[in-house]
Amino acid sequence: MQPWPRTEEEALAVQDALRSRVVVEDGPALPATVAGLDIAYSADDSRLAAAVVVLNTADLSVADTAVVRGVPAFPYVPGLFAFREVPALLDALDRLTVRPEVLICDGHGLAHPRRFGLAAHLGVLTDLPSFGVGKTRLVGDWEPVGAERGARSALVDAGETVGAVLRTQTGVKPVFVSVGHRIGLDRACALTLRLAPRFRLPETTRVADRACRDHLS
DNA sequence: GCGACAG
DNA sequence: ATCTTGTCGC
């Protein structure tokens, strides 16, 4: 990556320059491999471990894992979250042996104030299909989601649908799915459901979460 | 001025 | 994100 932004103004300028590169076309309906990306931080926030885990979509078995240690590349600022995690995640992606067909990020894609959250950012930089599955909202409003697994409600911000609030398990809080790059919302939701046969979060996120925590000492 | 605010 | 005991529920 080029000189990394060091101020909020510089980061906003980068987002402005990159967001036009988001490609809105549908991606693979049944990718053979999917990657989960996540980062764990040390208690004092000075160190981090970034993990990328590639799963075989067919049986959710682990095909490859890469974990790297590093430092946050930017302070945590809502809306500029990607600048904190992208460098470490790209490092981890570079160490993979198996090329994932889709990236699934911990955070949002287009469900972002400027429509360029972490999932969109990583998608553009890697040019891989990507989307985000967040645990809480950043922007948008939605109507109550049906109680059954699979039920979804449009996540709307400033009049436009920026994602979906999806119930992955009956009786648990829904997750926030939003497109990042080269994949549509319907396929992102369908994939999320396939990857979450038993728990609230997709296995990609769960396995990556465990991997990066283990590498933080 | 008062909230809201991915991880 | 992370700090953390107990507790309610299946």
Short mmCIF file of C-alpha atoms (C1' of nucleotides) in Angstrom, two decimals:
data_model
loop_
_atom_site.label_atom_id
_atom_site.label_comp_id
_atom_site.label_asym_id
_atom_site.label_seq_id
_atom_site.Cartn_x
_atom_site.Cartn_y
_atom_site.Cartn_z
CA MET A 1 0.00 0.00 0.00
CA GLN A 2 0.99 3.59 -0.61
CA PRO A 3 1.81 5.98 2.24
CA TRP A 4 -0.87 5.14 4.73
CA PRO A 5 -3.09 8.03 5.79
CA ARG A 6 -2.11 9.54 9.11
CA THR A 7 -4.94 11.97 9.66
CA GLU A 8 -8.68 11.72 9.35
CA GLU A 9 -8.60 14.17 6.47
CA GLU A 10 -6.17 12.01 4.53
CA ALA A 11 -8.20 8.89 5.25
CA LEU A 12 -11.38 10.54 4.01
CA ALA A 13 -9.58 11.51 0.82
CA VAL A 14 -8.49 7.93 0.27
CA GLN A 15 -12.04 6.69 0.77
CA ASP A 16 -13.22 9.24 -1.72
CA ALA A 17 -10.70 8.08 -4.29
CA LEU A 18 -11.36 4.36 -3.81
CA ARG A 19 -15.10 4.16 -3.42
CA SER A 20 -15.74 4.71 -7.11
CA ARG A 21 -13.90 1.45 -7.77
CA VAL A 22 -16.55 -0.67 -6.09
CA VAL A 23 -18.01 -3.02 -8.68
CA VAL A 24 -21.71 -3.77 -8.38
CA GLU A 25 -22.19 -7.07 -10.14
CA ASP A 26 -23.20 -10.40 -8.76
CA GLY A 27 -20.62 -12.90 -7.63
CA PRO A 28 -20.48 -16.71 -7.44
CA ALA A 29 -23.64 -18.31 -6.07
CA LEU A 30 -21.81 -21.33 -4.76
CA PRO A 31 -18.14 -20.48 -4.25
CA ALA A 32 -15.98 -23.51 -3.41
CA THR A 33 -14.00 -21.54 -0.85
CA VAL A 34 -14.77 -18.58 1.37
CA ALA A 35 -12.49 -16.65 3.70
CA GLY A 36 -13.24 -15.25 7.12
CA LEU A 37 -11.16 -12.31 8.36
CA ASP A 38 -10.86 -11.01 11.88
CA ILE A 39 -8.51 -9.20 14.23
CA ALA A 40 -7.90 -9.42 17.97
CA TYR A 41 -6.29 -6.61 19.97
CA SER A 42 -4.11 -6.63 23.05
CA ALA A 43 -5.63 -5.11 26.16
CA ASP A 44 -3.67 -1.88 25.79
CA ASP A 45 -4.54 -1.65 22.10
CA SER A 46 -0.88 -1.53 21.08
CA ARG A 47 -0.69 -4.88 19.31
CA LEU A 48 -2.94 -7.04 17.18
CA ALA A 49 -3.17 -10.41 15.49
CA ALA A 50 -4.94 -10.67 12.14
CA ALA A 51 -6.32 -13.97 10.89
CA VAL A 52 -7.66 -15.13 7.57
CA VAL A 53 -9.19 -18.59 7.46
CA VAL A 54 -10.27 -20.26 4.24
CA LEU A 55 -13.13 -22.74 4.52
CA ASN A 56 -14.44 -25.22 2.00
CA THR A 57 -18.04 -24.19 1.49
CA ALA A 58 -19.18 -27.78 1.00
CA ASP A 59 -18.47 -29.00 4.52
CA LEU A 60 -17.09 -25.92 6.31
CA SER A 61 -13.74 -27.65 6.79
CA VAL A 62 -10.63 -25.49 7.07
CA ALA A 63 -8.62 -25.33 3.85
CA ASP A 64 -6.02 -22.79 4.94
CA THR A 65 -5.14 -20.43 7.76
CA ALA A 66 -2.84 -17.42 7.99
CA VAL A 67 -2.23 -15.33 11.07
CA VAL A 68 0.09 -12.35 11.37
CA ARG A 69 0.99 -10.08 14.24
CA GLY A 70 1.18 -6.36 13.89
CA VAL A 71 0.10 -2.99 15.18
CA PRO A 72 -3.05 -0.95 14.51
CA ALA A 73 -2.49 1.24 11.45
CA PHE A 74 -4.89 3.96 12.56
CA PRO A 75 -6.86 4.90 15.67
CA TYR A 76 -10.40 3.60 15.93
CA VAL A 77 -12.71 6.12 14.35
CA PRO A 78 -16.22 5.03 13.35
CA GLY A 79 -16.38 5.33 9.58
CA LEU A 80 -12.61 5.00 9.20
CA PHE A 81 -12.33 1.57 10.70
CA ALA A 82 -10.74 0.03 7.62
CA PHE A 83 -7.62 2.14 7.99
CA ARG A 84 -6.98 0.41 11.28
CA GLU A 85 -7.20 -3.17 10.03
CA VAL A 86 -6.55 -3.32 6.30
CA PRO A 87 -2.72 -3.48 6.33
CA ALA A 88 -2.61 -6.45 8.71
CA LEU A 89 -5.40 -8.23 6.87
CA LEU A 90 -3.62 -7.79 3.53
CA ASP A 91 -0.47 -9.21 5.11
CA ALA A 92 -2.40 -12.26 6.24
CA LEU A 93 -4.07 -12.63 2.83
CA ASP A 94 -0.64 -12.61 1.18
CA ARG A 95 0.40 -15.62 3.20
CA LEU A 96 -2.46 -17.83 2.08
CA THR A 97 -1.76 -20.85 -0.09
CA VAL A 98 -5.39 -21.33 -1.06
CA ARG A 99 -7.02 -18.45 -2.92
CA PRO A 100 -10.48 -17.78 -1.46
CA GLU A 101 -13.28 -16.96 -3.88
CA VAL A 102 -15.10 -14.64 -1.50
CA LEU A 103 -14.01 -12.57 1.49
CA ILE A 104 -16.31 -12.27 4.48
CA CYS A 105 -15.39 -9.44 6.78
CA ASP A 106 -16.15 -8.61 10.37
CA GLY A 107 -17.79 -5.24 9.82
CA HIS A 108 -19.75 -3.49 7.08
CA GLY A 109 -19.43 -2.92 3.38
CA LEU A 110 -21.80 -0.40 1.82
CA ALA A 111 -23.67 0.03 5.10
CA HIS A 112 -21.33 2.89 5.86
CA PRO A 113 -21.71 6.70 6.01
CA ARG A 114 -19.88 7.07 2.69
CA ARG A 115 -20.72 3.59 1.39
CA PHE A 116 -17.18 2.33 1.77
CA GLY A 117 -16.74 0.23 4.87
CA LEU A 118 -14.06 -2.38 5.53
CA ALA A 119 -15.61 -5.07 3.31
CA ALA A 120 -15.81 -2.71 0.33
CA HIS A 121 -12.31 -1.42 0.98
CA LEU A 122 -10.77 -4.91 1.10
CA GLY A 123 -12.78 -6.00 -1.92
CA VAL A 124 -11.52 -3.12 -4.03
CA LEU A 125 -7.90 -3.57 -2.97
CA THR A 126 -7.90 -7.31 -3.66
CA ASP A 127 -10.54 -7.23 -6.41
CA LEU A 128 -12.12 -10.28 -4.80
CA PRO A 129 -15.86 -10.59 -4.19
CA SER A 130 -16.47 -9.46 -0.63
CA PHE A 131 -19.17 -8.60 1.86
CA GLY A 132 -19.46 -7.81 5.52
CA VAL A 133 -21.31 -9.42 8.39
CA GLY A 134 -21.52 -7.07 11.33
CA LYS A 135 -22.79 -7.70 14.82
CA THR A 136 -24.09 -4.17 15.36
CA ARG A 137 -25.18 -1.34 13.13
CA LEU A 138 -23.15 1.61 11.98
CA VAL A 139 -25.79 3.34 9.88
CA GLY A 140 -29.33 2.66 8.75
CA ASP A 141 -32.74 1.77 10.08
CA TRP A 142 -34.91 -1.29 9.58
CA GLU A 143 -38.31 -2.71 10.24
CA PRO A 144 -38.59 -5.53 12.78
CA VAL A 145 -37.14 -8.79 11.46
CA GLY A 146 -39.21 -11.95 11.43
CA ALA A 147 -38.48 -14.37 14.26
CA GLU A 148 -37.48 -17.33 12.12
CA ARG A 149 -34.03 -18.18 10.86
CA GLY A 150 -33.69 -16.75 7.36
CA ALA A 151 -35.98 -13.80 7.96
CA ARG A 152 -34.55 -10.48 6.82
CA SER A 153 -35.35 -6.80 6.70
CA ALA A 154 -33.84 -4.11 4.49
CA LEU A 155 -31.24 -1.90 6.15
CA VAL A 156 -32.02 1.59 4.87
CA ASP A 157 -29.90 4.71 5.18
CA ALA A 158 -30.74 8.07 3.63
CA GLY A 159 -33.43 6.43 1.55
CA GLU A 160 -31.33 3.68 0.04
CA THR A 161 -30.98 0.03 0.91
CA VAL A 162 -27.43 -0.47 2.08
CA GLY A 163 -27.72 -3.98 3.48
CA ALA A 164 -29.91 -6.50 5.23
CA VAL A 165 -30.66 -7.31 8.83
CA LEU A 166 -30.63 -11.08 8.76
CA ARG A 167 -31.79 -13.59 11.34
CA THR A 168 -29.32 -16.47 11.17
CA GLN A 169 -30.90 -18.44 14.02
CA THR A 170 -34.37 -18.42 15.40
CA GLY A 171 -34.36 -16.69 18.73
CA VAL A 172 -31.05 -14.82 18.42
CA LYS A 173 -30.24 -11.25 17.51
CA PRO A 174 -29.95 -10.71 13.76
CA VAL A 175 -26.68 -9.79 12.02
CA PHE A 176 -26.03 -6.98 9.54
CA VAL A 177 -25.07 -8.14 6.07
CA SER A 178 -23.86 -5.65 3.49
CA VAL A 179 -22.26 -5.92 0.09
CA GLY A 180 -18.64 -5.03 -0.35
CA HIS A 181 -17.52 -5.69 -3.91
CA ARG A 182 -18.55 -7.90 -6.86
CA ILE A 183 -21.39 -9.73 -5.12
CA GLY A 184 -25.08 -9.02 -4.62
CA LEU A 185 -26.97 -8.76 -1.36
CA ASP A 186 -29.13 -11.83 -1.97
CA ARG A 187 -26.15 -14.07 -2.52
CA ALA A 188 -24.34 -12.53 0.43
CA CYS A 189 -27.32 -13.35 2.65
CA ALA A 190 -27.72 -16.85 1.24
CA LEU A 191 -24.04 -17.54 1.82
CA THR A 192 -24.21 -16.17 5.34
CA LEU A 193 -27.05 -18.53 6.14
CA ARG A 194 -25.20 -21.50 4.72
CA LEU A 195 -22.18 -20.61 6.81
CA ALA A 196 -24.22 -20.24 9.97
CA PRO A 197 -26.01 -23.59 10.30
CA ARG A 198 -25.90 -23.56 14.06
CA PHE A 199 -24.71 -20.29 15.54
CA ARG A 200 -25.50 -16.63 15.16
CA LEU A 201 -22.26 -15.77 13.36
CA PRO A 202 -20.99 -17.52 10.23
CA GLU A 203 -18.31 -20.15 10.79
CA THR A 204 -15.86 -18.04 8.82
CA THR A 205 -16.04 -15.34 11.46
CA ARG A 206 -16.00 -17.77 14.37
CA VAL A 207 -12.98 -19.70 13.17
CA ALA A 208 -11.06 -16.54 12.29
CA ASP A 209 -11.92 -15.05 15.67
CA ARG A 210 -10.48 -18.04 17.48
CA ALA A 211 -7.39 -18.10 15.30
CA CYS A 212 -6.39 -14.50 15.94
CA ARG A 213 -7.10 -14.68 19.66
CA ASP A 214 -4.86 -17.71 19.95
CA HIS A 215 -1.99 -15.82 18.37
CA LEU A 216 -2.21 -12.93 20.79
CA SER A 217 -0.10 -13.52 23.89
"C1'" DG B 1 -26.59 21.62 22.31
"C1'" DC B 2 -27.74 16.39 22.49
"C1'" DG B 3 -27.14 11.64 20.93
"C1'" DA B 4 -24.96 8.03 17.71
"C1'" DC B 5 -20.89 5.87 16.72
"C1'" DA B 6 -18.43 -1.27 12.52
"C1'" DG B 7 -14.11 -3.34 15.68
"C1'" DA C 1 -12.06 -4.45 20.39
"C1'" DT C 2 -11.12 -5.60 25.63
"C1'" DC C 3 -11.86 -5.72 30.85
"C1'" DT C 4 -14.91 -9.82 33.57
"C1'" DT C 5 -18.88 -13.22 37.71
"C1'" DG C 6 -22.56 -14.85 37.81
"C1'" DT C 7 -26.61 -16.42 35.85
"C1'" DC C 8 -30.53 -17.86 33.05
"C1'" DG C 9 -31.68 -21.41 29.65
"C1'" DC C 10 -31.42 -25.65 26.84
#
